[in-house]
Amino acid sequence: MSELATSRSRSGAWFSRFSRPSRGGGRRLPLLQQLLLQLVLGLVALTVLYPVLWILSLSFDPTDNLRPTELRLIPPGASVRAYEKVIEQPTPNPVSFARLAFNSLRLSGGVALASVAVAVTAAYAFSRLRFKGRQVLMLMVLTVLMLPSIATLAALFVLLNRVQIPIGDGLFNLRNSLWGVGLAVLSTQLPFAIWNLKGYLDTIPRELEEAAVIDGCTVNQAFLRVTLPLSVPALAVTGFLGFMSTWSEFAISWQFLTNPQDFTLTMSLYNMVGQYAGSVPWSRFAAMAILIALPVSAVYLYLQKYILSGLTIGSVKG
Amino acid sequence: MATTESAFQAAAGGKRLTKRLSPYLYLLPALLVMVVITFYPMGFQAYMSLTDYGIKNLRFDAPLPDFLALKNYIRIATTDLGLSNFDFWKMLGFNLWWTFSNVIVHVSMGIVIAVALNTEGLWFKRIYRAIFIVPIIIPQIIIANVFRNMFDPDYGAINQGLTLLGQLLRISPELFQIRWIDQVDFPISWLPLTLSYFALLITNVWLGWPFMTIVATGALQSIPRELYEAAEIDGASGPQQFWRVTLPLLRPAMVPAAVYGIVVTFNLFTLIYFLSGGGPIRRTEILLTAAFRLINEQRLYGLAAAFSVYIFLILLGLTLLTNYITRATESYDV
Amino acid sequence: MKKQLWIGLSMMLLAALVLGACGTPATEAPAPVEPQPAATEAPAATEAPAMEPVELTIWHGYHTGEAEEQTVNQILEAYKVAHPEVTVNVLAVPFDQLFNKWETEVAAGGGPDMFTAPNDNLGNEIRGGLVAAIDELVAGKLDGFTQLGIDGVSYEGKMYAVPGIAKAVGLFYNKSTIASPPTTTDELMALVKEGKKVIFRPYGYHLFGIFTGAFGGTLLDETGKCVADQGGFADAFAYLAELQAAGAMFEPDEGKANTMFMQGEADMILTGPWMLGTFKEALGDNLGAVPLPTGPGGTATPLTGIDGWYINPNSTKQQAAVDLALYMFGPEGAKVYSDVAGSPMARTDVTASDPLVAEFAAIASAGFPRPQSVEFGAWWGAFDDASKKLLENQGTPAELVAAACASMNTANNK
């Protein structure tokens, strides 16, 4: 009887180490469990990293080889020629790599900023203020989340094409510009931003704002001075997610843009793998892929602290 | 509490007109933008779905399309489109199965790995956390093409890796010439799922679990330790603590994440379009790729719009259902 | 610290946006369709050198880095020398987006001045008013174009493009491993059984010649109804299934198929002259080509498509565009296409220096001109599907053909 109890409690204690969250500065893990966990997590890390290493190795391969016959991570004759080729001529269109990167950056940055700036006030209203039609409007915002942007492509095309402003002796067509693409992407980013920010704002205790109001602030001042600074992690997350989706966008861009000087990095990636691509130049594709993924990783690392705290804290209350 | 709350609402609402308008002022920028670029196209879409809008109607001086009322919807639902291999109900079924199988695997893996990562005294925690972020920050179009390369039957990394493993276990290499993407016959005869579904599943799981892990980690770290200690004092064993304490407290965080996962997976266009292209003879086609094909290849805007409305209605139904179920089974009281 | 971070970030992004906005109007000024003085459309402009600067925008869907793309650039350089007042902006669009983009742009009132593409969608584009009829603009300048070419870009008596390349699929083979290439379906079967590797593509486009000519099938009757199930097609299907069982490969991925042939893993491949330049680079003198094998029903009749330069009905510079097109597919331009890209041209005055190109030109002449009727459009989905299913053993030949035909007829309401 006592043996049973001790054995149960021993295995219980053994397992309870997993289910209990760590608090830091706590107990040390017995070696066997440590090694076991390391093995499992190590395997998982390997599966995560493997495709990335694969892309890296493809990008260093000097031949545009679809058919590497061995699983080799550093191919024979590794060189950075693919990177050079991609930077020198990323697409058959007359546009430089720097210009493509610049376009991608300002499109993504612009949409990220705009979605956060426009959404935060609306999210605050939904979260804090009581007004007629709140439920209905919130539902409307949510439902838009479920309509994929590809579906509204034709309507947006027609709509944005109507805005044609003569500037100087040229004609500025809203649709055929990065502004138009940005607006089209914003149309799906905005509902998500509102929903995400509202969820986060819901977790900030109202008492703080109420205290500010008692101290004599108006609602607006309470919003700007109290809530906004506290919601920086959520703003970072939402901005980052907006940045990421726009960075990977190509369908809307290819549909709307015709001037090569407006093209983005991801568009030229698509150029290499379009459905009827005769033969995908794998080395160049891989080099381009790495170059495209790098800035996003950089932005992430820069904002990492805020993003992680924003994703985790905000989601607890849903 | 009540007095500060009412003071706040008084400041926000209140008698003066400007104060009463204040909530609407907050909403104004977002609403303005959304009405123009979100709601109007949606409305236009709904209109298009009731007509036979096609390429001949795109010119702004073109004749208006014929009004078809619900004919597009009926044609889709009864599979009367003349598109080969197109069966709306099978496609819908696949789409739903695809969504749920993915989300279930993502959430489970996410929770398990989050729990594992969270154990006290684990070495290299920061390194793992940094690595596990990678699938989120690489654009999907890249992943889809790279994995497509990896699933190549003759030279792909997956088959080669399996062959290596097989050689270690003395299994002949011919068994591993698996035609992941092209094979039409079902690998398991009683399960109507092609190999390309499994290839897509593997890829999407690779893409999807880190997000769930992040959400779960956040939630895990906010579970107060006292609960576990109390449970242990009450005699709960490890597994019981997991089921009775951890999981229910993870639920409020995981449910919205799961709902978000459902919406995103249901419409997972880029991955499916580039990896399997809708699968061998449309067996991994989802509603969204079918709609995109209709636009890109045949310029049948009206039909594609009807598809989109179907997608919207189904997702709406799914979300409401999920919300209802989770709210009804909420029974924790912390 | 946080505040500074945010201020810094927003300043950076704001600066980027402002810089970008300042940068754009200048580069966006060359909008595709501008109101231009009508001077460039004066008929005399083509005789006397038109000194008014003209800007043309042209699109193509050629693959990145392949021979056809080089060709366009080379011809444009030569044109620039001859006509310095013409500036040409070239846009390379991914091929699967090409038709969609053209149609939406033109339909919305804009678009480039011209684009080059096969006559895949000509029928639909004509019916949508998305390509201009150019009979007046080319009057008297059509010397040297073959009738096949002109017919390929015409519909109901009117011409809609300047014709150029005549493309039809044939059988490439590696001379170092195949001593005598097959001329009949039986010879092909024998070679495959011997162990020679041949790559076919499991698509209706590539197999059309075998379905119709070699095995005598007919796809559509005069009313547009599918009559493929009345013989020919089923036998062709059975032959292909047998071929596969004997060891022929049917590879859906074009890149993979081409690479396999170029690296010597396959001895023969069924594809078209667009790969000629690339194959020649890889195999050199070992590259050979023959028409598709003759079968019990007669000679193979692959689909012959004509690539042309189509003109935008919205363009205000149609004459200039047509002149450029006539140069690109005229004697000088066609020679470059033929030599650099190995394209078989639909011209009587260009002799290909490479016998392989001449071979493909002959293949195209003997092929079946691609129909532009609405009914034909439904054949693709139905028969691609049937081919795929055949090769995956999802039905007997007769069943599959009957099902495909039925599906075509449903789509066409016949």
Short mmCIF file of N, CA, C and O in Angstrom, two decimals, chain A residues 8 15 17-23 27 34 37-38 44 47-48 67-71 118 121-122 128 131-132 143-144 146-148 150-151 154-155 159 183 187 190 192 210 219-220 244 250 269-270 285 289 300 312 315 318, chain B residues 4-5 8-9 12 24 26 30 37-40 42 45 115 118-125 128 133 136 142 145 155 160 206 209 218 221 223 225 228 232 235 238-239 253 256 260 269 274 288 292 301 308 312 315-316 319:
data_model
loop_
_atom_site.label_atom_id
_atom_site.label_comp_id
_atom_site.label_asym_id
_atom_site.label_seq_id
_atom_site.Cartn_x
_atom_site.Cartn_y
_atom_site.Cartn_z
N ARG A 8 3.38 6.04 -6.90
CA ARG A 8 2.48 6.94 -7.62
C ARG A 8 2.93 8.37 -7.45
O ARG A 8 2.97 9.14 -8.39
N PHE A 15 6.12 13.55 -13.50
CA PHE A 15 5.34 14.13 -14.58
C PHE A 15 4.95 15.57 -14.27
O PHE A 15 4.86 16.39 -15.18
N ARG A 17 6.53 17.83 -13.18
CA ARG A 17 7.52 18.81 -13.63
C ARG A 17 7.13 19.40 -14.98
O ARG A 17 7.40 20.54 -15.28
N PHE A 18 6.50 18.58 -15.83
CA PHE A 18 6.15 19.05 -17.16
C PHE A 18 4.96 19.99 -17.13
O PHE A 18 4.92 20.97 -17.82
N SER A 19 3.97 19.59 -16.31
CA SER A 19 2.74 20.36 -16.42
C SER A 19 2.80 21.67 -15.67
O SER A 19 2.02 22.54 -15.86
N ARG A 20 3.79 21.78 -14.81
CA ARG A 20 3.87 23.02 -14.05
C ARG A 20 4.70 24.04 -14.80
O ARG A 20 5.77 23.72 -15.30
N PRO A 21 4.25 25.26 -14.87
CA PRO A 21 5.05 26.26 -15.56
C PRO A 21 6.27 26.60 -14.73
O PRO A 21 6.24 26.53 -13.50
N SER A 22 7.31 26.99 -15.40
CA SER A 22 8.53 27.29 -14.67
C SER A 22 8.47 28.71 -14.13
O SER A 22 7.88 29.59 -14.72
N ARG A 23 9.08 28.92 -13.05
CA ARG A 23 9.09 30.26 -12.47
C ARG A 23 10.49 30.82 -12.40
O ARG A 23 10.70 31.87 -11.89
N ARG A 27 13.78 24.58 -9.23
CA ARG A 27 14.52 23.34 -9.07
C ARG A 27 15.29 23.01 -10.33
O ARG A 27 15.00 23.49 -11.41
N GLN A 34 16.02 15.65 -18.38
CA GLN A 34 16.64 16.71 -19.17
C GLN A 34 17.03 16.19 -20.54
O GLN A 34 16.70 16.77 -21.56
N LEU A 37 13.98 15.37 -22.69
CA LEU A 37 13.38 16.58 -23.25
C LEU A 37 14.25 17.17 -24.35
O LEU A 37 13.76 17.60 -25.38
N GLN A 38 15.57 17.18 -24.08
CA GLN A 38 16.47 17.73 -25.08
C GLN A 38 16.36 16.94 -26.38
O GLN A 38 16.38 17.52 -27.47
N VAL A 44 12.53 18.24 -32.81
CA VAL A 44 11.59 19.23 -33.34
C VAL A 44 12.36 20.38 -33.99
O VAL A 44 12.02 20.83 -35.09
N THR A 47 13.53 19.42 -37.37
CA THR A 47 12.53 19.46 -38.43
C THR A 47 12.21 20.90 -38.83
O THR A 47 11.93 21.17 -39.98
N VAL A 48 12.30 21.80 -37.86
CA VAL A 48 12.03 23.20 -38.21
C VAL A 48 13.15 23.76 -39.06
O VAL A 48 12.93 24.45 -40.06
N ARG A 67 17.98 18.61 -59.36
CA ARG A 67 18.13 17.23 -59.02
C ARG A 67 19.41 16.93 -58.25
O ARG A 67 20.28 16.23 -58.74
N PRO A 68 19.51 17.48 -57.05
CA PRO A 68 20.67 17.09 -56.26
C PRO A 68 20.52 15.62 -55.93
O PRO A 68 19.44 15.18 -55.53
N THR A 69 21.53 14.87 -56.16
CA THR A 69 21.36 13.43 -56.00
C THR A 69 21.69 12.97 -54.60
O THR A 69 21.54 11.82 -54.28
N GLU A 70 22.18 13.87 -53.81
CA GLU A 70 22.44 13.46 -52.43
C GLU A 70 21.92 14.50 -51.47
O GLU A 70 21.77 15.65 -51.83
N LEU A 71 21.71 14.07 -50.26
CA LEU A 71 21.29 15.00 -49.22
C LEU A 71 22.53 15.69 -48.69
O LEU A 71 23.07 15.29 -47.68
N VAL A 118 -5.00 53.44 -37.80
CA VAL A 118 -6.44 53.57 -38.01
C VAL A 118 -7.20 52.65 -37.06
O VAL A 118 -8.28 53.00 -36.57
N THR A 121 -7.83 53.45 -32.63
CA THR A 121 -8.94 54.23 -32.06
C THR A 121 -10.24 53.43 -32.11
O THR A 121 -11.04 53.45 -31.17
N ALA A 122 -10.46 52.74 -33.21
CA ALA A 122 -11.68 51.94 -33.32
C ALA A 122 -11.68 50.84 -32.27
O ALA A 122 -12.70 50.56 -31.63
N ARG A 128 -13.85 50.02 -24.89
CA ARG A 128 -14.16 50.78 -23.70
C ARG A 128 -15.48 51.51 -23.71
O ARG A 128 -16.11 51.69 -22.69
N PHE A 131 -21.88 52.49 -26.83
CA PHE A 131 -22.64 53.32 -27.75
C PHE A 131 -23.58 52.42 -28.54
O PHE A 131 -23.44 51.20 -28.59
N LYS A 132 -24.52 53.05 -29.14
CA LYS A 132 -25.53 52.29 -29.86
C LYS A 132 -24.90 51.63 -31.08
O LYS A 132 -24.10 52.22 -31.76
N THR A 143 -16.88 39.81 -39.42
CA THR A 143 -17.24 38.98 -40.55
C THR A 143 -16.35 39.25 -41.76
O THR A 143 -16.12 38.37 -42.57
N VAL A 144 -15.85 40.49 -41.85
CA VAL A 144 -14.99 40.78 -42.99
C VAL A 144 -13.73 39.94 -42.94
O VAL A 144 -13.17 39.60 -43.97
N MET A 146 -13.47 37.04 -42.57
CA MET A 146 -13.62 35.72 -43.17
C MET A 146 -13.68 35.73 -44.67
O MET A 146 -13.82 34.69 -45.30
N LEU A 147 -13.64 36.92 -45.27
CA LEU A 147 -13.70 36.94 -46.72
C LEU A 147 -12.29 37.13 -47.23
O LEU A 147 -11.67 38.14 -46.96
N PRO A 148 -11.77 36.19 -47.97
CA PRO A 148 -10.39 36.28 -48.41
C PRO A 148 -10.21 37.41 -49.42
O PRO A 148 -11.10 37.69 -50.21
N ILE A 150 -8.43 37.65 -52.05
CA ILE A 150 -8.38 37.27 -53.44
C ILE A 150 -9.76 37.34 -54.06
O ILE A 150 -9.94 37.65 -55.22
N ALA A 151 -10.75 37.09 -53.22
CA ALA A 151 -12.10 37.09 -53.75
C ALA A 151 -12.55 38.50 -54.13
O ALA A 151 -13.31 38.67 -55.05
N ALA A 154 -11.38 41.57 -57.99
CA ALA A 154 -11.98 42.21 -59.16
C ALA A 154 -12.68 43.50 -58.77
O ALA A 154 -12.53 44.52 -59.45
N ALA A 155 -13.42 43.46 -57.66
CA ALA A 155 -14.15 44.66 -57.24
C ALA A 155 -13.17 45.78 -56.90
O ALA A 155 -13.37 46.94 -57.29
N LEU A 159 -12.81 49.44 -58.65
CA LEU A 159 -12.99 50.61 -57.80
C LEU A 159 -11.80 51.54 -57.85
O LEU A 159 -11.92 52.74 -58.11
N LEU A 183 -3.79 50.09 -50.33
CA LEU A 183 -5.18 50.18 -49.91
C LEU A 183 -5.87 48.83 -50.00
O LEU A 183 -6.63 48.45 -49.11
N SER A 187 -7.44 46.69 -46.81
CA SER A 187 -8.84 46.33 -46.64
C SER A 187 -9.00 45.03 -45.88
O SER A 187 -10.00 44.82 -45.21
N LEU A 190 -7.08 45.66 -41.91
CA LEU A 190 -7.74 46.52 -40.92
C LEU A 190 -8.65 45.74 -39.97
O LEU A 190 -8.54 45.90 -38.76
N PHE A 192 -8.57 42.68 -39.09
CA PHE A 192 -7.75 41.86 -38.20
C PHE A 192 -7.10 42.72 -37.14
O PHE A 192 -7.05 42.35 -35.96
N GLU A 210 -9.91 54.97 -15.46
CA GLU A 210 -10.88 55.59 -14.56
C GLU A 210 -10.16 56.47 -13.54
O GLU A 210 -10.60 57.57 -13.24
N VAL A 219 -11.49 61.90 -21.53
CA VAL A 219 -11.36 60.53 -22.06
C VAL A 219 -10.22 60.46 -23.07
O VAL A 219 -9.41 59.55 -23.06
N ASN A 220 -10.15 61.49 -23.91
CA ASN A 220 -9.09 61.46 -24.92
C ASN A 220 -7.72 61.45 -24.30
O ASN A 220 -6.83 60.74 -24.72
N MET A 244 4.30 41.61 -42.15
CA MET A 244 4.58 40.29 -42.71
C MET A 244 3.64 39.93 -43.84
O MET A 244 4.07 39.44 -44.88
N PHE A 250 1.71 38.93 -53.33
CA PHE A 250 2.07 39.04 -54.74
C PHE A 250 0.88 39.05 -55.68
O PHE A 250 0.96 39.62 -56.76
N LEU A 269 9.87 37.09 -57.10
CA LEU A 269 10.01 35.69 -56.73
C LEU A 269 8.98 34.86 -57.49
O LEU A 269 9.27 33.79 -58.01
N TYR A 270 7.78 35.40 -57.58
CA TYR A 270 6.72 34.70 -58.29
C TYR A 270 7.06 34.55 -59.76
O TYR A 270 6.72 33.56 -60.40
N PHE A 285 16.27 31.10 -57.16
CA PHE A 285 15.06 31.16 -56.35
C PHE A 285 15.42 31.10 -54.88
O PHE A 285 14.92 31.88 -54.07
N ALA A 289 14.89 33.86 -52.09
CA ALA A 289 14.07 33.54 -50.93
C ALA A 289 14.77 33.98 -49.66
O ALA A 289 14.16 34.58 -48.76
N TYR A 300 11.60 41.35 -37.04
CA TYR A 300 11.12 40.55 -35.92
C TYR A 300 12.09 40.63 -34.76
O TYR A 300 11.70 40.83 -33.61
N THR A 312 1.57 36.97 -26.15
CA THR A 312 1.24 36.06 -25.05
C THR A 312 0.26 36.71 -24.07
O THR A 312 -0.73 36.11 -23.72
N SER A 315 -3.36 37.34 -25.44
CA SER A 315 -4.22 36.23 -25.83
C SER A 315 -4.78 35.48 -24.65
O SER A 315 -5.62 34.62 -24.79
N GLY A 318 -8.24 36.21 -24.52
CA GLY A 318 -8.96 35.94 -25.76
C GLY A 318 -9.27 37.13 -26.60
O GLY A 318 -9.95 38.00 -26.20
N THR B 4 -15.99 54.84 -9.85
CA THR B 4 -14.97 55.22 -10.86
C THR B 4 -15.44 54.83 -12.25
O THR B 4 -15.27 55.55 -13.21
N GLU B 5 -16.08 53.66 -12.33
CA GLU B 5 -16.57 53.19 -13.62
C GLU B 5 -17.60 54.18 -14.18
O GLU B 5 -17.52 54.61 -15.33
N PHE B 8 -16.11 57.29 -15.36
CA PHE B 8 -15.48 57.13 -16.67
C PHE B 8 -16.52 57.21 -17.78
O PHE B 8 -16.37 57.93 -18.75
N GLN B 9 -17.59 56.46 -17.59
CA GLN B 9 -18.62 56.46 -18.62
C GLN B 9 -19.26 57.83 -18.73
O GLN B 9 -19.64 58.26 -19.82
N ALA B 12 -17.14 59.82 -20.74
CA ALA B 12 -17.17 59.39 -22.14
C ALA B 12 -18.51 59.71 -22.77
O ALA B 12 -18.58 60.26 -23.85
N TYR B 24 -18.21 57.76 -31.56
CA TYR B 24 -18.27 57.68 -33.02
C TYR B 24 -17.07 58.34 -33.66
O TYR B 24 -16.60 57.91 -34.71
N TYR B 26 -14.14 58.25 -32.43
CA TYR B 26 -13.08 57.27 -32.35
C TYR B 26 -13.19 56.26 -33.47
O TYR B 26 -12.21 55.74 -33.97
N ALA B 30 -11.47 54.49 -38.86
CA ALA B 30 -11.52 53.09 -39.30
C ALA B 30 -12.75 52.84 -40.16
O ALA B 30 -12.68 52.21 -41.21
N ILE B 37 -13.04 50.70 -48.73
CA ILE B 37 -12.24 49.64 -49.34
C ILE B 37 -12.59 48.24 -48.88
O ILE B 37 -12.07 47.28 -49.41
N THR B 38 -13.46 48.13 -47.89
CA THR B 38 -13.81 46.77 -47.48
C THR B 38 -15.28 46.48 -47.75
O THR B 38 -15.59 45.52 -48.45
N PHE B 39 -16.16 47.32 -47.22
CA PHE B 39 -17.57 46.98 -47.34
C PHE B 39 -18.09 47.16 -48.77
O PHE B 39 -18.88 46.36 -49.26
N TYR B 40 -17.63 48.20 -49.43
CA TYR B 40 -18.11 48.39 -50.79
C TYR B 40 -17.72 47.23 -51.71
O TYR B 40 -18.58 46.68 -52.41
N MET B 42 -17.15 44.25 -50.88
CA MET B 42 -17.93 43.08 -50.48
C MET B 42 -19.32 43.14 -51.07
O MET B 42 -19.86 42.16 -51.56
N GLN B 45 -19.20 42.46 -54.65
CA GLN B 45 -19.05 41.02 -54.83
C GLN B 45 -20.39 40.31 -54.77
O GLN B 45 -20.67 39.44 -55.59
N VAL B 115 4.28 23.12 -23.30
CA VAL B 115 4.45 22.54 -21.96
C VAL B 115 5.88 22.03 -21.78
O VAL B 115 6.52 22.25 -20.75
N ASN B 118 8.33 24.66 -21.23
CA ASN B 118 8.11 25.44 -20.04
C ASN B 118 8.67 24.80 -18.79
O ASN B 118 8.54 25.35 -17.71
N THR B 119 9.24 23.61 -18.91
CA THR B 119 9.70 22.92 -17.71
C THR B 119 10.85 23.67 -17.08
O THR B 119 11.70 24.23 -17.77
N GLU B 120 10.86 23.64 -15.78
CA GLU B 120 11.91 24.35 -15.06
C GLU B 120 13.25 23.68 -15.30
O GLU B 120 13.34 22.47 -15.36
N GLY B 121 14.26 24.54 -15.38
CA GLY B 121 15.60 23.99 -15.43
C GLY B 121 15.98 23.42 -16.79
O GLY B 121 16.98 22.73 -16.92
N LEU B 122 15.21 23.72 -17.81
CA LEU B 122 15.53 23.18 -19.13
C LEU B 122 16.68 23.98 -19.74
O LEU B 122 16.68 25.20 -19.71
N TRP B 123 17.64 23.29 -20.31
CA TRP B 123 18.74 24.00 -20.94
C TRP B 123 18.32 24.55 -22.31
O TRP B 123 17.42 24.01 -22.94
N PHE B 124 19.04 25.54 -22.77
CA PHE B 124 18.88 26.05 -24.14
C PHE B 124 17.48 26.56 -24.43
O PHE B 124 17.07 26.60 -25.59
N LYS B 125 16.72 26.96 -23.40
CA LYS B 125 15.35 27.37 -23.67
C LYS B 125 15.29 28.50 -24.68
O LYS B 125 14.49 28.50 -25.60
N TYR B 128 15.85 27.40 -28.28
CA TYR B 128 14.69 26.73 -28.87
C TYR B 128 13.63 27.74 -29.23
O TYR B 128 13.03 27.68 -30.30
N ILE B 133 10.48 30.13 -33.85
CA ILE B 133 9.79 31.26 -34.48
C ILE B 133 9.93 31.21 -35.99
O ILE B 133 9.13 31.80 -36.71
N ILE B 136 7.17 31.09 -38.77
CA ILE B 136 6.22 32.19 -38.89
C ILE B 136 6.76 33.29 -39.77
O ILE B 136 6.01 34.00 -40.43
N ILE B 142 7.49 30.90 -50.41
CA ILE B 142 8.79 30.24 -50.41
C ILE B 142 8.65 28.83 -49.86
O ILE B 142 9.16 27.87 -50.46
N ASN B 145 7.02 26.35 -52.30
CA ASN B 145 7.87 25.86 -53.38
C ASN B 145 9.01 24.98 -52.88
O ASN B 145 9.35 23.99 -53.51
N TYR B 155 13.97 12.96 -56.48
CA TYR B 155 15.14 13.64 -55.94
C TYR B 155 14.84 14.50 -54.74
O TYR B 155 15.67 15.23 -54.28
N GLN B 160 14.52 11.00 -50.14
CA GLN B 160 15.90 10.60 -49.93
C GLN B 160 16.17 10.32 -48.46
O GLN B 160 16.88 9.38 -48.10
N TRP B 206 4.13 21.99 -40.18
CA TRP B 206 5.43 22.66 -40.01
C TRP B 206 5.22 24.16 -39.85
O TRP B 206 5.85 24.81 -39.04
N TRP B 209 2.29 25.01 -36.11
CA TRP B 209 2.32 24.81 -34.68
C TRP B 209 3.05 25.90 -33.90
O TRP B 209 2.71 26.17 -32.74
N GLY B 218 2.29 31.84 -23.54
CA GLY B 218 1.81 33.00 -22.80
C GLY B 218 0.79 32.62 -21.75
O GLY B 218 0.85 33.06 -20.61
N GLN B 221 2.31 30.74 -18.79
CA GLN B 221 3.08 31.53 -17.84
C GLN B 221 2.22 32.36 -16.93
O GLN B 221 2.72 32.93 -15.96
N ILE B 223 -0.54 31.06 -15.49
CA ILE B 223 -1.26 30.20 -14.54
C ILE B 223 -0.52 30.27 -13.20
O ILE B 223 0.67 29.97 -13.13
N ARG B 225 1.15 29.56 -9.79
CA ARG B 225 1.76 28.34 -9.29
C ARG B 225 0.96 27.74 -8.13
O ARG B 225 0.97 26.53 -7.94
N TYR B 228 -1.18 24.73 -8.81
CA TYR B 228 -0.55 23.42 -8.89
C TYR B 228 -0.21 22.90 -7.51
O TYR B 228 -0.37 21.72 -7.22
N GLU B 232 -1.50 19.56 -5.87
CA GLU B 232 -0.62 18.50 -5.41
C GLU B 232 -0.93 18.14 -3.97
O GLU B 232 -0.90 16.97 -3.59
N GLY B 235 -3.58 15.82 -3.64
CA GLY B 235 -3.28 14.45 -4.04
C GLY B 235 -3.40 14.20 -5.54
O GLY B 235 -3.43 13.05 -5.97
N GLY B 238 0.59 13.88 -11.53
CA GLY B 238 1.03 14.73 -12.62
C GLY B 238 0.06 14.82 -13.76
O GLY B 238 -0.38 15.91 -14.14
N PRO B 239 -0.31 13.67 -14.35
CA PRO B 239 -1.25 13.72 -15.47
C PRO B 239 -2.57 14.40 -15.08
O PRO B 239 -3.14 15.15 -15.85
N ALA B 253 -7.29 30.94 -23.86
CA ALA B 253 -6.32 31.47 -24.82
C ALA B 253 -6.34 30.68 -26.11
O ALA B 253 -6.24 31.24 -27.20
N PRO B 256 -9.64 31.28 -28.97
CA PRO B 256 -9.55 32.28 -30.05
C PRO B 256 -8.45 31.94 -31.04
O PRO B 256 -8.59 32.18 -32.24
N TYR B 260 -9.04 31.48 -34.97
CA TYR B 260 -8.22 32.17 -35.97
C TYR B 260 -7.58 31.17 -36.91
O TYR B 260 -7.55 31.35 -38.13
N PHE B 269 -4.70 29.64 -49.22
CA PHE B 269 -4.56 29.62 -50.66
C PHE B 269 -3.14 29.31 -51.14
O PHE B 269 -2.92 28.37 -51.88
N PHE B 274 0.46 26.38 -54.67
CA PHE B 274 1.81 26.14 -55.14
C PHE B 274 2.31 24.74 -54.87
O PHE B 274 3.15 24.24 -55.60
N LEU B 288 -11.43 28.14 -52.11
CA LEU B 288 -10.76 29.35 -52.54
C LEU B 288 -9.90 29.14 -53.78
O LEU B 288 -9.88 29.98 -54.67
N PHE B 292 -10.31 31.05 -57.34
CA PHE B 292 -9.20 31.75 -57.98
C PHE B 292 -9.00 31.27 -59.39
O PHE B 292 -8.75 32.04 -60.31
N TYR B 301 -16.17 36.06 -63.35
CA TYR B 301 -16.21 36.78 -62.08
C TYR B 301 -17.46 36.49 -61.29
O TYR B 301 -17.43 36.41 -60.07
N SER B 308 -17.15 32.90 -53.38
CA SER B 308 -16.69 33.66 -52.22
C SER B 308 -17.79 33.81 -51.20
O SER B 308 -17.55 33.73 -50.00
N PHE B 312 -17.73 32.64 -47.34
CA PHE B 312 -18.07 33.55 -46.25
C PHE B 312 -19.14 32.94 -45.35
O PHE B 312 -19.01 32.91 -44.13
N LEU B 315 -17.80 29.97 -43.33
CA LEU B 315 -16.92 30.37 -42.24
C LEU B 315 -17.69 31.03 -41.11
O LEU B 315 -17.42 30.79 -39.93
N LEU B 316 -18.66 31.83 -41.51
CA LEU B 316 -19.48 32.49 -40.49
C LEU B 316 -20.17 31.44 -39.63
O LEU B 316 -20.14 31.48 -38.40
N THR B 319 -17.67 29.71 -37.34
CA THR B 319 -17.23 30.52 -36.20
C THR B 319 -18.31 30.61 -35.15
O THR B 319 -18.06 30.44 -33.96
#
